[in-house]
Coordinates of C-alpha atoms and ligand atoms in Angstrom, one line a residue:
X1 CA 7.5 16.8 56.4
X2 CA 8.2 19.2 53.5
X3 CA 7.6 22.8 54.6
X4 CA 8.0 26.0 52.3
X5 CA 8.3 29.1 54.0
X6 CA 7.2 32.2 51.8
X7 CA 9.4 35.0 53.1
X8 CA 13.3 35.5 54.1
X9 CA 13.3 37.9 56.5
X10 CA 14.3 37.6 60.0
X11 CA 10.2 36.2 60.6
X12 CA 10.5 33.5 57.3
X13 CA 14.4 32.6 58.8
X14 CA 13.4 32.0 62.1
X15 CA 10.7 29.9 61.2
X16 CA 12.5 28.0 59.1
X17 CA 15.1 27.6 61.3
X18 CA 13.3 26.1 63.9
X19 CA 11.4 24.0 61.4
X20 CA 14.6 22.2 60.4
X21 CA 15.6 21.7 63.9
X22 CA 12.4 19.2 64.4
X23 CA 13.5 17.6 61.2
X24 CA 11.1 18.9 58.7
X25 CA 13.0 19.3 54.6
X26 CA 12.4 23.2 54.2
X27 CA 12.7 25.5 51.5
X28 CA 12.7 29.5 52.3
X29 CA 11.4 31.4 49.1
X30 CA 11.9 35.1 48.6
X31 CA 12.6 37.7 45.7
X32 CA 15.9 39.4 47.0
X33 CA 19.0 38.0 46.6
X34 CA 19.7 37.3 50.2
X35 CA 17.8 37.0 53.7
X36 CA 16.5 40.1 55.7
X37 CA 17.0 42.8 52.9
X38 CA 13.1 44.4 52.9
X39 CA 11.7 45.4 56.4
X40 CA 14.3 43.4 58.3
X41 CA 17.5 45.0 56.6
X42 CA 18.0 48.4 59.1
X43 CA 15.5 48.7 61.9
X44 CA 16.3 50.4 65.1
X45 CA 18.1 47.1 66.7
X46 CA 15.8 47.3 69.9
X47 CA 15.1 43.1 70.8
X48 CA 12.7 45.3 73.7
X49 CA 9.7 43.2 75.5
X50 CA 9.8 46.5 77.8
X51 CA 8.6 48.6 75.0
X52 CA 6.0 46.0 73.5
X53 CA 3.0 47.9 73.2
X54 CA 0.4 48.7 70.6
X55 CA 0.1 52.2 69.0
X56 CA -3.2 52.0 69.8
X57 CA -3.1 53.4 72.9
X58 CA -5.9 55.8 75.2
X59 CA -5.1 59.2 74.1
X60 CA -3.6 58.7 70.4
X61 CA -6.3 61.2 68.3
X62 CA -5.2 63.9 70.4
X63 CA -1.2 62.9 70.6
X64 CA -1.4 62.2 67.0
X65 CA -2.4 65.9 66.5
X66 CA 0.0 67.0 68.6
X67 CA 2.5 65.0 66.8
X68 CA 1.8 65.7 63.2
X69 CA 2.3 69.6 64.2
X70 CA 5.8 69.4 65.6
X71 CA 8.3 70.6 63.6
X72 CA 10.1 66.9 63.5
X73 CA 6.9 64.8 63.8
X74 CA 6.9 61.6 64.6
X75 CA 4.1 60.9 62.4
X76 CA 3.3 61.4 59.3
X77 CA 0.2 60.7 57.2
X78 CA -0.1 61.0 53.2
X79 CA -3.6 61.3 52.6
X80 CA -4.6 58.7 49.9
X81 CA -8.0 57.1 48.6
X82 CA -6.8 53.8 49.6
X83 CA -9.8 51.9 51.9
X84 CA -7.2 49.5 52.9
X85 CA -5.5 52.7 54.8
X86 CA -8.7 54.3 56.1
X87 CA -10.3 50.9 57.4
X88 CA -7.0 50.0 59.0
X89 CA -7.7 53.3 60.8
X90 CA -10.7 53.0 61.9
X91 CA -9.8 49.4 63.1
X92 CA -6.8 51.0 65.4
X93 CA -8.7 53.8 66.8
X94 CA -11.6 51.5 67.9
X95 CA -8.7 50.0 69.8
X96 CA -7.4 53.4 71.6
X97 CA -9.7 52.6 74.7
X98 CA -8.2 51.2 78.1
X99 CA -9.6 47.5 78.1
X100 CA -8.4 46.9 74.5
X101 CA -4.8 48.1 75.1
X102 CA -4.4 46.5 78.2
X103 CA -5.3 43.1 76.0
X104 CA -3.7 44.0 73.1
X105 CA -0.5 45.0 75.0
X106 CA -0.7 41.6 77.0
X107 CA -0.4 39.6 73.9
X108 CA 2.2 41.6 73.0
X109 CA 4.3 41.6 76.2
X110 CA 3.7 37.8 76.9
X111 CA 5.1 36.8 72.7
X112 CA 7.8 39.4 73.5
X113 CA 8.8 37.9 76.3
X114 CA 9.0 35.0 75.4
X115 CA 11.1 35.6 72.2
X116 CA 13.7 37.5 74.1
X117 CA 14.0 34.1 76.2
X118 CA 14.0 32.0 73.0
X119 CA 17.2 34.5 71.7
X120 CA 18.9 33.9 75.0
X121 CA 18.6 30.3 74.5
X122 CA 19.7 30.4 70.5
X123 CA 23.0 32.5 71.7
X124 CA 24.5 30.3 74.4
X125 CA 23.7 27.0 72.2
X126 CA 24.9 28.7 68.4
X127 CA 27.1 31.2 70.1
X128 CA 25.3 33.2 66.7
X129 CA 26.6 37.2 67.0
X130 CA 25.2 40.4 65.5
X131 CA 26.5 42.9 67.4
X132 CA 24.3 42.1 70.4
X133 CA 24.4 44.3 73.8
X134 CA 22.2 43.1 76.7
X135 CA 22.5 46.3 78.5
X136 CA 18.6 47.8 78.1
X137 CA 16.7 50.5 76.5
X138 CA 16.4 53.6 78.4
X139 CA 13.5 56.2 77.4
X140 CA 14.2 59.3 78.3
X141 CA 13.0 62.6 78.8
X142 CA 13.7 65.6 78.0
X143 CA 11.1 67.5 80.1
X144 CA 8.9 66.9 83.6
X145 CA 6.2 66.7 82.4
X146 CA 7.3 63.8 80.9
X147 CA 8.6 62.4 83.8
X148 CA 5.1 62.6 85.2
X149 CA 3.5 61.2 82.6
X150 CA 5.8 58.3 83.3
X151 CA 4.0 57.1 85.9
X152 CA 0.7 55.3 83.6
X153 CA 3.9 53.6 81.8
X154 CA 5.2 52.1 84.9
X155 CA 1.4 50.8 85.7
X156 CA 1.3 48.9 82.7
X157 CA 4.7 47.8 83.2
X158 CA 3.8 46.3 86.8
X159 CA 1.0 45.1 85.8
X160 CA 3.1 42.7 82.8
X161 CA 5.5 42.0 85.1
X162 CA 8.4 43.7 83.1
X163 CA 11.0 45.0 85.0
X164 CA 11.9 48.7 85.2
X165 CA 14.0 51.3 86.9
X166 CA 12.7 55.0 86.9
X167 CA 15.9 57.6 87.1
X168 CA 16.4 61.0 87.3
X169 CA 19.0 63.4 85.6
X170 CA 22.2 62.0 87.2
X171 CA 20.7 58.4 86.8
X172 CA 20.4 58.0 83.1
X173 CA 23.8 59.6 82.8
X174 CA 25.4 56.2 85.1
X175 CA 23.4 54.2 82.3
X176 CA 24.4 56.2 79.4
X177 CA 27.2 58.3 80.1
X178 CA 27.5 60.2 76.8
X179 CA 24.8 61.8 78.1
X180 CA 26.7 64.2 80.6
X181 CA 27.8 66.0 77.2
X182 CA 24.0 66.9 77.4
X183 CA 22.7 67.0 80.5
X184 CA 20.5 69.8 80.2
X185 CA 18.4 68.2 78.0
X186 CA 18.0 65.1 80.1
X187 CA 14.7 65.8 82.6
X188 CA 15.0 61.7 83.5
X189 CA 13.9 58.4 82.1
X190 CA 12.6 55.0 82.6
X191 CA 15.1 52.0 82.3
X192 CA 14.1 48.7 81.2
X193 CA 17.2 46.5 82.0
X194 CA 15.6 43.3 80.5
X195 CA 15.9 44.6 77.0
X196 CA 18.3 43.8 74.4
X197 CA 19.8 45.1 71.3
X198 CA 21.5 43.7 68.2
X199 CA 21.7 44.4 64.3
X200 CA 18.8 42.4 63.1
X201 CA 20.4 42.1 59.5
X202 CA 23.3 40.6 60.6
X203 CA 21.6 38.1 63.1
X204 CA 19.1 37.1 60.4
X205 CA 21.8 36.2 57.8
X206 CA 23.8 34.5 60.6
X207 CA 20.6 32.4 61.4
X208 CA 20.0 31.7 57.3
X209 CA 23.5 30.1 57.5
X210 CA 22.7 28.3 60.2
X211 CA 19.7 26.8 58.9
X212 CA 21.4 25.8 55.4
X213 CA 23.9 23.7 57.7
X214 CA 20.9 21.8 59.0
X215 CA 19.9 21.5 55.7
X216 CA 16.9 24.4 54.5
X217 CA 17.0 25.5 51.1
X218 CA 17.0 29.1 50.1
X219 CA 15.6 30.1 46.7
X220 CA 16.4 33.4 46.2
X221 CA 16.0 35.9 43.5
X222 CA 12.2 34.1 43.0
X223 CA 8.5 36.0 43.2
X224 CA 6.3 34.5 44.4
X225 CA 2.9 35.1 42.6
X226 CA -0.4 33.1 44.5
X227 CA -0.6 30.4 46.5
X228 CA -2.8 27.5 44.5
X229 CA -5.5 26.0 46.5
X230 CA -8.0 23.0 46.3
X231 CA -11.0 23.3 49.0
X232 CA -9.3 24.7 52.3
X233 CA -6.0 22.9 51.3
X234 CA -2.6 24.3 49.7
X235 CA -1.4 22.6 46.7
X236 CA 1.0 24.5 45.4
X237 CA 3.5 28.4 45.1
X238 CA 3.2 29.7 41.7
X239 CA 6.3 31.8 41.4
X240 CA 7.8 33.6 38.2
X241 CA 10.2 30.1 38.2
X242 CA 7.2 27.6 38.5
X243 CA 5.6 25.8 40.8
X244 CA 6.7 24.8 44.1
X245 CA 4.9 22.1 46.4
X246 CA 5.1 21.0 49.8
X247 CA 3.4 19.1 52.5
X248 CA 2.8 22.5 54.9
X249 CA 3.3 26.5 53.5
X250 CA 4.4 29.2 56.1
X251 CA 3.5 32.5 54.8
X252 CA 5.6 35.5 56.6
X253 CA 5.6 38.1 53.8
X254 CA 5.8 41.2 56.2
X255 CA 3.6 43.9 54.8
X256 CA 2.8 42.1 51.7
X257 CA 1.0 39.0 53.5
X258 CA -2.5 41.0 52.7
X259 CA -1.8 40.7 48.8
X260 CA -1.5 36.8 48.8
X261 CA -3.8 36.2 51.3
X262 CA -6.8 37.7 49.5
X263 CA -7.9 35.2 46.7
X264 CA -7.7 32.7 49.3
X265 CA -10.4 34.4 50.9
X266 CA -8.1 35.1 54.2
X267 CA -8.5 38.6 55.2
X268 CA -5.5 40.0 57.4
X269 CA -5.5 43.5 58.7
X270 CA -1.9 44.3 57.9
X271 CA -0.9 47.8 56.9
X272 CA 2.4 49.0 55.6
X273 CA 3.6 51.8 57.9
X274 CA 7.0 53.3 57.0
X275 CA 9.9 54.0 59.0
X276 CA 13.4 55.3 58.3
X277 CA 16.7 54.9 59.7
X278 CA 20.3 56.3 59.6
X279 CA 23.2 53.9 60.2
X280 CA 26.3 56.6 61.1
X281 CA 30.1 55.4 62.1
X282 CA 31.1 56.2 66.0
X283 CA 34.1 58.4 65.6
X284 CA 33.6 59.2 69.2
X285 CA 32.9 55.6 71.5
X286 CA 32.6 57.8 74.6
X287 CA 30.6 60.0 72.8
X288 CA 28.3 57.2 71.6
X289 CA 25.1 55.8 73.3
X290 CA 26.0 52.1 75.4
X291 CA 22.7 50.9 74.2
X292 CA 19.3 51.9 73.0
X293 CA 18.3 56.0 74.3
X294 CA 14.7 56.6 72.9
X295 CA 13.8 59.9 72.8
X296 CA 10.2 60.4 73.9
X297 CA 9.8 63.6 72.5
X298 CA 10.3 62.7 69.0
X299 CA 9.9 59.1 69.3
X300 CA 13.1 57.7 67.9
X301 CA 15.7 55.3 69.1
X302 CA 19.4 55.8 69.1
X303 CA 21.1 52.5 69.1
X304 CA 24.9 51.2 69.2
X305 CA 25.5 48.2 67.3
X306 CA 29.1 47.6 67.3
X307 CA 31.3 50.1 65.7
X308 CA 27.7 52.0 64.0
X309 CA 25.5 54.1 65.6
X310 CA 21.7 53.1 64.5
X311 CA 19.0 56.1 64.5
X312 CA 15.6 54.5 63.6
X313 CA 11.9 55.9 63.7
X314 CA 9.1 58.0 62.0
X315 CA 5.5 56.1 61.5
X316 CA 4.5 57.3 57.7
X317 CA 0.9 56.4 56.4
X318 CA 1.9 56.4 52.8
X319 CA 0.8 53.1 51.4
X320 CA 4.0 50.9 50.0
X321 CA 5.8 53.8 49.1
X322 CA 9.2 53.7 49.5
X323 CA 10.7 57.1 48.5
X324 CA 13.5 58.7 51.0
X325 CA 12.3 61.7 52.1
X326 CA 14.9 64.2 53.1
X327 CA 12.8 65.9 56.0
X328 CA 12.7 62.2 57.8
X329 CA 16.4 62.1 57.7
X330 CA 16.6 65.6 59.1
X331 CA 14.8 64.5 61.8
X332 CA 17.0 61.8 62.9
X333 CA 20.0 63.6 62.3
X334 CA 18.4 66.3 64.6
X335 CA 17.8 63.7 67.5
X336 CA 21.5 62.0 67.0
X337 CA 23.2 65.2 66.9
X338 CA 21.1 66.7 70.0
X339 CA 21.6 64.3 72.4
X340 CA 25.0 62.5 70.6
X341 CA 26.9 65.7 69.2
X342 CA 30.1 63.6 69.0
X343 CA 29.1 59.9 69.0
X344 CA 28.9 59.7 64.7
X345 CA 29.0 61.0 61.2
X346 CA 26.1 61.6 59.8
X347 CA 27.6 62.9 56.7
X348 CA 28.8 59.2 56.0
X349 CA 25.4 57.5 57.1
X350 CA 23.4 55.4 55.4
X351 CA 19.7 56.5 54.7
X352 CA 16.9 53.7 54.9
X353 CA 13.2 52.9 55.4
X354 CA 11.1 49.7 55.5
X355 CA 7.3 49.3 55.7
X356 CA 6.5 47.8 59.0
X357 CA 3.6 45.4 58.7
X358 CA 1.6 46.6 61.6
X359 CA -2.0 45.5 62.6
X360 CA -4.7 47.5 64.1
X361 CA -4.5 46.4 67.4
X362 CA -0.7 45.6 67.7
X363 CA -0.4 41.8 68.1
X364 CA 1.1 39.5 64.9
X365 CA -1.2 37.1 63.7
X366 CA 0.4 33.5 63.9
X367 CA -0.7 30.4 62.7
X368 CA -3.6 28.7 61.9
X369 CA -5.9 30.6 59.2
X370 CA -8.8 28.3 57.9
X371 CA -6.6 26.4 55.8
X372 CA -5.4 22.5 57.1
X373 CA -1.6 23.0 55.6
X374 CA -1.1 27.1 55.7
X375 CA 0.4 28.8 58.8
X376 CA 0.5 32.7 59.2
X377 CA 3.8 34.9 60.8
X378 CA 2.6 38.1 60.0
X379 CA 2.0 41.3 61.3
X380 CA 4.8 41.8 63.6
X381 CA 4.8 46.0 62.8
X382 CA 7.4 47.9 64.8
X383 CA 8.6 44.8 67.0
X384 CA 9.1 42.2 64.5
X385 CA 12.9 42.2 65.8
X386 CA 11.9 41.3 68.8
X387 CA 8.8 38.8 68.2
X388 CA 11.6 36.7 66.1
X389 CA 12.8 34.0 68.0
X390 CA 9.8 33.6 69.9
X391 CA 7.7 33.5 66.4
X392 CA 9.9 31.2 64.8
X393 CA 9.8 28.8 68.3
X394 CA 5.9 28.7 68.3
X395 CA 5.1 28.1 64.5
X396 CA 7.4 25.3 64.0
X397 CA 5.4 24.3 67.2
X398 CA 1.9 24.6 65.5
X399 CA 3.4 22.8 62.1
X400 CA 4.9 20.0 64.5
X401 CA 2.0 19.6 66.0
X402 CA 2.5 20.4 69.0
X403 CA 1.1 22.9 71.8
X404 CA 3.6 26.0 71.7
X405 CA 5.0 26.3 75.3
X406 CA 3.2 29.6 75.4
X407 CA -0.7 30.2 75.4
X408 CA -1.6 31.5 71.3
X409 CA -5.0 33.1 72.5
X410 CA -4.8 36.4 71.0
X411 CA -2.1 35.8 68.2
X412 CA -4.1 34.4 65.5
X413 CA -6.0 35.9 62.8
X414 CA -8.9 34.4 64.7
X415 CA -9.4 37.6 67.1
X416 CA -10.8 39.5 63.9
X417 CA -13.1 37.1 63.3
Ligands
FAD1 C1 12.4 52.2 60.9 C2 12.1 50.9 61.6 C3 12.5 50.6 62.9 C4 12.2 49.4 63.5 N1 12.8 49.1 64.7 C5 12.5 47.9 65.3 C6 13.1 47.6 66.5 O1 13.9 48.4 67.1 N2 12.8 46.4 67.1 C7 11.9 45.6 66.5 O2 11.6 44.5 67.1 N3 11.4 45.8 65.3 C8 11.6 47.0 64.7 N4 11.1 47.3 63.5 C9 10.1 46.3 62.9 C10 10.8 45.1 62.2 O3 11.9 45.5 61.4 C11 9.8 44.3 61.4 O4 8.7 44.0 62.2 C12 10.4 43.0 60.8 O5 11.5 43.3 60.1 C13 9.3 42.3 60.0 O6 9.9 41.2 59.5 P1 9.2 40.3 58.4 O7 10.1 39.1 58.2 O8 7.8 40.0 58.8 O9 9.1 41.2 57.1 P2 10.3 41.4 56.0 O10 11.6 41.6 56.6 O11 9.8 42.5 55.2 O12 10.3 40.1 55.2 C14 9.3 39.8 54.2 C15 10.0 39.1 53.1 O13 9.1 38.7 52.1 C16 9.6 38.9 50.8 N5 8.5 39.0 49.9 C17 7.4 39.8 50.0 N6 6.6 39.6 48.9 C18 7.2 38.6 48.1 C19 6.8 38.0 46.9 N7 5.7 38.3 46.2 N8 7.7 37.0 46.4 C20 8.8 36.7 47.1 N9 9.2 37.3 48.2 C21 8.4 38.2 48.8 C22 10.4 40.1 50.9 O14 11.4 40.2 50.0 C23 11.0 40.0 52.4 O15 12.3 39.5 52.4 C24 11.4 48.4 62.8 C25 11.0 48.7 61.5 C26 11.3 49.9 60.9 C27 10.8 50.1 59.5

């Protein structure tokens, strides 16, 4: 079957990467001139079904107070007439309560899972490397009330079956020694051994070349501007190079899914929520974090990929903005330099953000959406690194035509309906 995927990041790769693997003839269509360089280009490297969980959680109105009065905030909302913002809002509040984010954070966790498996299995048969380390992401905290509030984590995380480790001072210094440097700063922190980390740029081009050895096509350098339709069936991608046609159409356009989706009538809650990162040089390795350290308090992730030293967070309501702001970057230079005072140089890193493509309630939205030949991979927000594999494995599935080895309940654009 011919199959164009619309979209090159590491959610449009993996898809098409699996595709070819059944045998389908795929083309991959996106405006940059090379795979993974929107959203995909400089996350925080955290491959972490541990940490899958929905923003949406009990208790966000009051933390997101809390937050947005710190003097390095996690969060950040620009106040903008734009009903796309304020419904998406509204949407992910009505999901704050207990029985939606233990459903929501089920989806997430079983995907996530999944995915991380699905990675395991694309390393030992392509040997593929991007810098991966399979030693865990540790949260930690820097006070006891922290450590106490630790404790509703751990519930959830028993009751998904994710494994954990909680550890005091002297603990999270065996995981991450650097951390000795600092140990007054460290009140304990919850270990989550199954999680990975890796440079999701690098994997993502890695997996592109892969792909174009089995044979899918990569158009680059092309915008994509509708999708035609007849009834409920696809005939065609208008793009700024003319029209492209297929037998099935993947759509995996991160944040910008929304924009092609409406004149087809498909509505799909998917907001842009910006994040930044710095990408620093270790000039200290001992100095340096083993693997992922996110610090609870400001709700960033410090993350070693190879030789670097990734610092990645900040959620920024803002609409598709993508102005560098120097007040983010102080904030992760504050949290690197804190807790890694002689792991890297800041004064040679490299400043960037991405809009995340987050839903409401947490979950991507995969698949099926109304029309017979079109297949969603959207929505993957702050765990779109992680969701990859897994995403890529279970909508070549659906275009096969056959039952993904996981259950989709939950993932499609369906729940909204
Ligand atoms: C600061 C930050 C930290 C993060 N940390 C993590 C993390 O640690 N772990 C994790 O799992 N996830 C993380 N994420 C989230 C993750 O990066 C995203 O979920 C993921 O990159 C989304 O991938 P995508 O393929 O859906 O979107 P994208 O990578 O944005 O790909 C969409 C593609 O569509 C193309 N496109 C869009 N419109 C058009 C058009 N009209 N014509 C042609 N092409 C078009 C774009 O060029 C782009 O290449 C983080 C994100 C940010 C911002």
């Amino acid at each position: 079957m011919k199959v164009v995927v619309l979209g090159s990041g590491v959610i449009g790769v993996a898809c098409a990467y699996y595709l070819a693997q059944d045998g389908h003839e795929v083309t991959v269509i996106d405006r940059q001139p090379g795979p993974a360089l929107e959203t995909s280009y400089a996350n925080a490297g955290e491959v972490s079904p541990g940490y899958s969980a929905p923003w949406a959680a009990p208790g966000l109105a009051l933390k997101a107070i809390k937050w947005m009065l710190m003097p390095h905030s996690p969060l950040v909302i620009r106040p903008r007439i734009d009903p796309a913002m304020w419904a998406w809002g509204l949407q992910l509040l009505a999901n704050c309560t207990e029985a939606r984010y233990a459903v929501n954070k089920s989806r997430m966790v079983r995907l996530a899972e999944y995915s991380r498996d699905c990675l395991d299995a694309l390393r030992q048969r392509t040997r593929i490397s991007y810098d991966e380390r399979t030693q865990g992401t540790l949260d930690m905290f820097r006070t006891q009330a922290q450590v106490d509030h630790a404790a509703a984590d751990i519930a959830v995380l028993e009751r998904s079956g994710v494994r954990y480790e909680m550890l005091d001072r002297d603990g999270c210094i065996r995981v991450e020694p650097a951390l000795a440097r600092v140990r007054e700063k460290v009140a304990g922190g919850l270990l989550l051994p199954g999680d990975e980390t890796g440079d999701c740029f690098k994997f993502t081009n890695r997996l592109a070349e892969l792909a174009a050895e089995s044979g899918v096509t990569f158009s680059y350098g092309r915008t994509i501007r509708a999708l035609t339709f007849a009834g409920k069936h696809i005939s065609g991608v208008e793009t700024d190079q003319g029209m492209v046609t297929a037998d099935a159409y993947v759509l995996a356009l991160g944040s910008y899914s929304p924009k092609m989706l409406a004149p087809l009538g498909v509505k799909v809650p998917v907001y842009p929520v910006k994040g930044y990162s710095l990408t620093l040089p270790i000039t200290d390795a001992a100095g340096a974090p083993e693997s992922t350290v996110m610090d609870e308090t400001h709700k960033v992730a410090v993350t070693r990929l190879g030789d670097r030293i990734r610092v990645g967070g900040t959620a920024e309501l803002a609409g598709f903005d993508l102005d560098l702001h120097d007040k983010r970057r102080a904030t992760l230079e504050h949290v690197v330099t804190d807790l890694f005072p002689d792991g890297g140089n800041v004064s040679q890193a490299e400043f960037w953000c991405g809009l995340r493509p987050n839903t409401p309630d947490g979950p991507p939205i995969l698949g099926p959406c109304g029309y017979d030949n079109l297949h969603l991979a959207t929505g993957h927000g702050t765990l779109g690194w992680t969701m990859g594999a897994g995403t890529g494995r279970v909508v070549a599935d659906l275009v096969s035509g056959r039952t993904p080895e996981i259950d989709i309940e939950g993932l499609t654009v369906a729940r909204y309906a």
